[in-house]
Coordinates of C-alpha atoms in Angstrom, one line a residue:
X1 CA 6.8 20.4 -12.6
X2 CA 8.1 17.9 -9.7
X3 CA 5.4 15.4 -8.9
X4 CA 3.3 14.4 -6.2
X5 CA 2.4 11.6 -4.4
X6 CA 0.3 10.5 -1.3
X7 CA 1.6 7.4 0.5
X8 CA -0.9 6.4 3.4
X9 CA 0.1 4.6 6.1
X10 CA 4.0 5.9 5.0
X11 CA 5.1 6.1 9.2
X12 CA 6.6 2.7 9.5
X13 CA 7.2 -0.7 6.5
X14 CA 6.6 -1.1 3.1
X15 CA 4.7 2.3 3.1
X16 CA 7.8 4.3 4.5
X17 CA 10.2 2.6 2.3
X18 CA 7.7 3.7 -0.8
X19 CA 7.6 7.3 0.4
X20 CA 11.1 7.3 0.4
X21 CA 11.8 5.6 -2.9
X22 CA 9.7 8.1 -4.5
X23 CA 11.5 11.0 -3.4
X24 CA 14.9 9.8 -4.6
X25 CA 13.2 9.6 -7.8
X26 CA 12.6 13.2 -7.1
X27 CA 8.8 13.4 -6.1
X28 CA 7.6 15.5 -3.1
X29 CA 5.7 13.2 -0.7
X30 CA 2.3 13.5 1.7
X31 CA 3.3 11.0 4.6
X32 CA 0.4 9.9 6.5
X33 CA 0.4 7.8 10.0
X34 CA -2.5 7.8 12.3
X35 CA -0.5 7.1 15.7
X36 CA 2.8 6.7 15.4
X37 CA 4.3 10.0 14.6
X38 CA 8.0 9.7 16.0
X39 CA 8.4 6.7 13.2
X40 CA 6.5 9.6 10.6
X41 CA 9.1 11.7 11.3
X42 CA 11.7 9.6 11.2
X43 CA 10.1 9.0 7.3
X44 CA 9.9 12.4 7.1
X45 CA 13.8 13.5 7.8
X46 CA 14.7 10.6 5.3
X47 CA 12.5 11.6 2.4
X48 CA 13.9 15.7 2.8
X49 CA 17.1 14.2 2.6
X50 CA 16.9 13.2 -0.6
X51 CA 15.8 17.5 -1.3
X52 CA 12.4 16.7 -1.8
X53 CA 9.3 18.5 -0.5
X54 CA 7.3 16.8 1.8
X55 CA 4.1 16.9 4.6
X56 CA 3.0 15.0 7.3
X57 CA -0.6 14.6 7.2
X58 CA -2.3 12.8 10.9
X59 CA -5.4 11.1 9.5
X60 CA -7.6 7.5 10.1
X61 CA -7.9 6.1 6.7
X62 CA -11.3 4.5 8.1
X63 CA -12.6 7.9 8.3
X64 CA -13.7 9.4 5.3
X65 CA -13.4 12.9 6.5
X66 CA -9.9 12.2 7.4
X67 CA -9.3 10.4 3.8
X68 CA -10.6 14.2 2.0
X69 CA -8.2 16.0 4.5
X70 CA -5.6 14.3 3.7
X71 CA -6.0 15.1 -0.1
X72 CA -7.1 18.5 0.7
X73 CA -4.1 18.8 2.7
X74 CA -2.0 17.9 -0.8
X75 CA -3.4 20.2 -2.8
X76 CA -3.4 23.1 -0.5
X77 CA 0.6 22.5 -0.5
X78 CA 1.8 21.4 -4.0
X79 CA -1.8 21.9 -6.1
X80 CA -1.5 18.8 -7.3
X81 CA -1.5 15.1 -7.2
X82 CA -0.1 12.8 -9.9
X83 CA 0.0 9.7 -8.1
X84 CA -1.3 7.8 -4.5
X85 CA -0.1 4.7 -3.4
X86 CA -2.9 2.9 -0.7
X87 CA -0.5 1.4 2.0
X88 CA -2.6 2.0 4.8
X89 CA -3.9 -1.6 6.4
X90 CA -5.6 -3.0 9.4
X91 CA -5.7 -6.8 10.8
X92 CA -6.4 -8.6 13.9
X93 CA -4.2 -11.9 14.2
X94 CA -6.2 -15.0 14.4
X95 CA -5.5 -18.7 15.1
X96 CA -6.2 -21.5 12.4
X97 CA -9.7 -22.7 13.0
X98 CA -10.7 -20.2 16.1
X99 CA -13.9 -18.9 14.2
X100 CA -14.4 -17.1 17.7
X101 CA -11.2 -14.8 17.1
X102 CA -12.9 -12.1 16.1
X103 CA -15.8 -10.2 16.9
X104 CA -18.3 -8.1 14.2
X105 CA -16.7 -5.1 15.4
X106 CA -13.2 -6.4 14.5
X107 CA -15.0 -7.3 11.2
X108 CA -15.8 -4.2 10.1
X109 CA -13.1 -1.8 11.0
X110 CA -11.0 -4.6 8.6
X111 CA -12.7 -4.4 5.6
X112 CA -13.5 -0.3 6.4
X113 CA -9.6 0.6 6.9
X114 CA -8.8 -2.5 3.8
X115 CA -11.3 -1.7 1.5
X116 CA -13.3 1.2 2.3
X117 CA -10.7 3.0 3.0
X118 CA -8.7 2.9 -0.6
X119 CA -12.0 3.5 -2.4
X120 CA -12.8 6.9 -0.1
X121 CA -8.9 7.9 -1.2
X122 CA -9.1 7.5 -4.6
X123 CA -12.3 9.1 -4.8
X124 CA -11.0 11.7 -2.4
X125 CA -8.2 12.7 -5.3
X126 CA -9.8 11.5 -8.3
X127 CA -11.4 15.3 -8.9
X128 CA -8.0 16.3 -9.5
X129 CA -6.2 13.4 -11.3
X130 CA -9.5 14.1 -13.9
X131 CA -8.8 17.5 -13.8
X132 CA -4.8 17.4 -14.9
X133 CA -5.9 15.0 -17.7
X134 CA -8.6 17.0 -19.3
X135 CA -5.9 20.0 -19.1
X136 CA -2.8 18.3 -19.9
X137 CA -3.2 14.8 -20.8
X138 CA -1.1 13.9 -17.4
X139 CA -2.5 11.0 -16.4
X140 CA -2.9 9.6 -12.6
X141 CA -2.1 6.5 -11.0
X142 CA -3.2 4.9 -8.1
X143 CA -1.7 2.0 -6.5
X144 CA -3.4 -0.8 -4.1
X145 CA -1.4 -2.6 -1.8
X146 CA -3.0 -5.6 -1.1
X147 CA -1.3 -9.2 0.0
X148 CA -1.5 -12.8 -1.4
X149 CA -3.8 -13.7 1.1
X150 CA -6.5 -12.1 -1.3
X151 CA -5.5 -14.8 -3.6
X152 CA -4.7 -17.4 -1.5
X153 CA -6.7 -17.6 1.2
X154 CA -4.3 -17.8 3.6
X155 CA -3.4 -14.5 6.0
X156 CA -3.3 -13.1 9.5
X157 CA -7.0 -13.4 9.9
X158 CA -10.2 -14.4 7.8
X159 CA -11.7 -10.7 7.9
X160 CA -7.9 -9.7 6.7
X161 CA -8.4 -12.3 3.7
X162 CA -11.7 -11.4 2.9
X163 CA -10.5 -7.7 2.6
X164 CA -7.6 -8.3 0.7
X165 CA -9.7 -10.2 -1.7
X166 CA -12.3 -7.4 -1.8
X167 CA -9.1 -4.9 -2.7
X168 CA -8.0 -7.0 -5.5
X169 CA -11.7 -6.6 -7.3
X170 CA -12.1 -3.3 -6.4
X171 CA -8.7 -2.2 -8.2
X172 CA -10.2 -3.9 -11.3
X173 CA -13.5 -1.8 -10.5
X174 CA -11.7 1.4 -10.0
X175 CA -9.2 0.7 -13.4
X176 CA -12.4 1.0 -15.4
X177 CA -14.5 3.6 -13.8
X178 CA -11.0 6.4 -13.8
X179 CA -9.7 5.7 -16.9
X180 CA -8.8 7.2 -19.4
X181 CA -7.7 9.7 -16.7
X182 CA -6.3 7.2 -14.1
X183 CA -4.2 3.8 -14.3
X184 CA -4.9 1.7 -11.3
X185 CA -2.8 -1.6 -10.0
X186 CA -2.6 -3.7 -7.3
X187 CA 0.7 -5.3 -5.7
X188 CA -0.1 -8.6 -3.5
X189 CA 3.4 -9.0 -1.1
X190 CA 3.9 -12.1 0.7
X191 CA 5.5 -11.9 3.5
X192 CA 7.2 -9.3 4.5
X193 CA 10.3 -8.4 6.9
X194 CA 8.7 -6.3 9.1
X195 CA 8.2 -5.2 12.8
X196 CA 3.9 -5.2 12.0
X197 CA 4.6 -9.3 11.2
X198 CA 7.1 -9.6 13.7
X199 CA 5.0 -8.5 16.7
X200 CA 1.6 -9.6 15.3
X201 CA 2.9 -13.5 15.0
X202 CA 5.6 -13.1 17.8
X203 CA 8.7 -13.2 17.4
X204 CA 9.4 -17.2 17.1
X205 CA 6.9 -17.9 14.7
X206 CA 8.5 -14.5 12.9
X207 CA 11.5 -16.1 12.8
X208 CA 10.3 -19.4 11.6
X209 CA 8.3 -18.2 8.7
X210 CA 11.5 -15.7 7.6
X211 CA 13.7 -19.5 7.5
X212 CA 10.8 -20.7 5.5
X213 CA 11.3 -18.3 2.8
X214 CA 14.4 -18.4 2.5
X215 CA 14.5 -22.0 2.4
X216 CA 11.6 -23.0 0.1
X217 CA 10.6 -19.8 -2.5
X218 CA 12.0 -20.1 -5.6
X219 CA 13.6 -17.3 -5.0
X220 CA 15.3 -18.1 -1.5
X221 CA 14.5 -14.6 -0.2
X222 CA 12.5 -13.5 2.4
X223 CA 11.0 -9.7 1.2
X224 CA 11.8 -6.9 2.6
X225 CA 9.8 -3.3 2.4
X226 CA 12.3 -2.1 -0.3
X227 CA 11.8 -4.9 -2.3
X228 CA 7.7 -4.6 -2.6
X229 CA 8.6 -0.5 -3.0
X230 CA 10.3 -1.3 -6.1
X231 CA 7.3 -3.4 -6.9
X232 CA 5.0 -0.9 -6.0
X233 CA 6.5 2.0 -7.8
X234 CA 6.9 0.0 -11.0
X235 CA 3.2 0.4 -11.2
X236 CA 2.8 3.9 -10.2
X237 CA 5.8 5.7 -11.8
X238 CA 6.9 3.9 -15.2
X239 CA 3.5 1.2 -16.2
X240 CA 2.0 3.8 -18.5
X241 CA 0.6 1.3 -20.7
X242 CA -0.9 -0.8 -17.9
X243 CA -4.2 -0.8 -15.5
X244 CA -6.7 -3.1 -13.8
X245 CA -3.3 -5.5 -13.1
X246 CA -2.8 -7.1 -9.8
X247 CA 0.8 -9.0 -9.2
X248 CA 2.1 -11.2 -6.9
X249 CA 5.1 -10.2 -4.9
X250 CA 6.7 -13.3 -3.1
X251 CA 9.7 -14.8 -4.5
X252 CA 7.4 -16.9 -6.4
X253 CA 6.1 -18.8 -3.4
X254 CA 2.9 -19.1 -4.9
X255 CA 4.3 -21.7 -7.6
X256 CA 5.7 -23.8 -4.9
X257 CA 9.4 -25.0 -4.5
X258 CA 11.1 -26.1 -7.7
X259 CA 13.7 -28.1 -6.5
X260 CA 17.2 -27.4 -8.7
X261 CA 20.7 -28.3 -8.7
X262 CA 23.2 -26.3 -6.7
X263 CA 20.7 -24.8 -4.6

């Protein structure tokens, strides 16, 4: 039986490069976008390429009606769902220090697309991940993309952090409450080569963050999508034994620069 997965927020990034990861492992794929569907389609020829099945599912991962349709939407094509990865993010970019940066409203749709929005997911396929492990003893997994700032502090915006941080406890929430039936992790990337960083900080300070990383992570690497996909699907395809983790995806920034010989 080919597995199934549902990858929101799979149009553009880290969640495109996951949906199409998956499906040269051989698993058929719900892509989700809310606006930009050339960029969904684009994610859509790639993952048939690799002779998968796949969908492409329009839906607001703030709504909770759209979060059920999108499951629904699953089911109703493959009748199953073995694994959902939780890509789907919102921000507003905010300056150091500007507490005025934001406004309530910008508040809440953060931590309602960040955090409300995984939990209505999960519960939205939960009925069946349950429902394959009473029967078969297949268990689910659910992944959580989150970001360092959740553990740092540091990120495009306060309300961004705040959610990210929210995500991190929740995943341990939700790794209790679903299992035995479902494993659930969390990933926290760091930065990031992509065109949502690239036009949210502008392309010079982009640039000069990208140097950064390669200059000053342990690893001298600035991530790309593919990288945190590997990351990403670690947890969701070949973990068995493990829920409730959250890791850090960033070179090893976090630890600070090591300086060493030869480097």
């Amino acid at each position: 039986m080919t597995q199934v997965a549902i990858v929101t927020g799979s149009a553009t990034g880290l969640g495109a490069a996951c949906a199409v990861d998956l499906a040269s492992r051989g698993w058929n794929v719900a892509i989700n976008y809310t606006k930009s569907r050339r960029e969904a389609d684009e994610t859509y020829s790639k993952v048939k390429a690799h002779g998968v099945d796949a969908i492409l599912v329009q839906a607001d991962m703030g709504q909770d009606i759209d979060c059920r349709k999108l499951a629904e939407e699953t089911l109703k094509k493959w009748g199953r769902i073995d694994g959902l990865i939780n890509n789907a993010g919102a921000t507003k970019f905010q300056k150091s220090g500007d507490l005025d940066g934001f406004t309530a409203e910008d508040f809440d749709r953060i931590l309602w697309v960040n955090v409300a929005g995984p939990y209505m997911m999960s519960r939205a396929v939960w009925p069946n991940m349950k429902k394959q492990w009473e029967k078969s003893r297949q268990r689910g997994s659910i992944v959580n993309i989150s970001s360092t700032a959740g553990a740092t502090g540091l990120g495009s915006s306060i309300p961004y952090v705040a959610s990210k941080g929210a995500l991190n406890t929740l995943t341990l929430t939700l790794a209790l409450w679903l299992s035995p039936a479902v494993r659930v992790n969390a990933i926290c990337p760091g930065f990031i080569q992509s065109r949502w960083l690239r036009d949210g900080l502008g392309l010079a300070e982009y640039e000069k963050m990208k140097q950064a990383m390669e200059q000053t992570t342990p690893l001298r690497q600035a991530g790309t999508p593919e990288q945190m996909a590997e990351a990403a699907l670690f947890f969701l395809t070949s973990a068995s034994h493990v829920t409730g983790e959250i890791l850090l995806v960033d070179a090893g920034n976090h630890l600070g620069t090591v300086p060493m010989k030869g480097r």
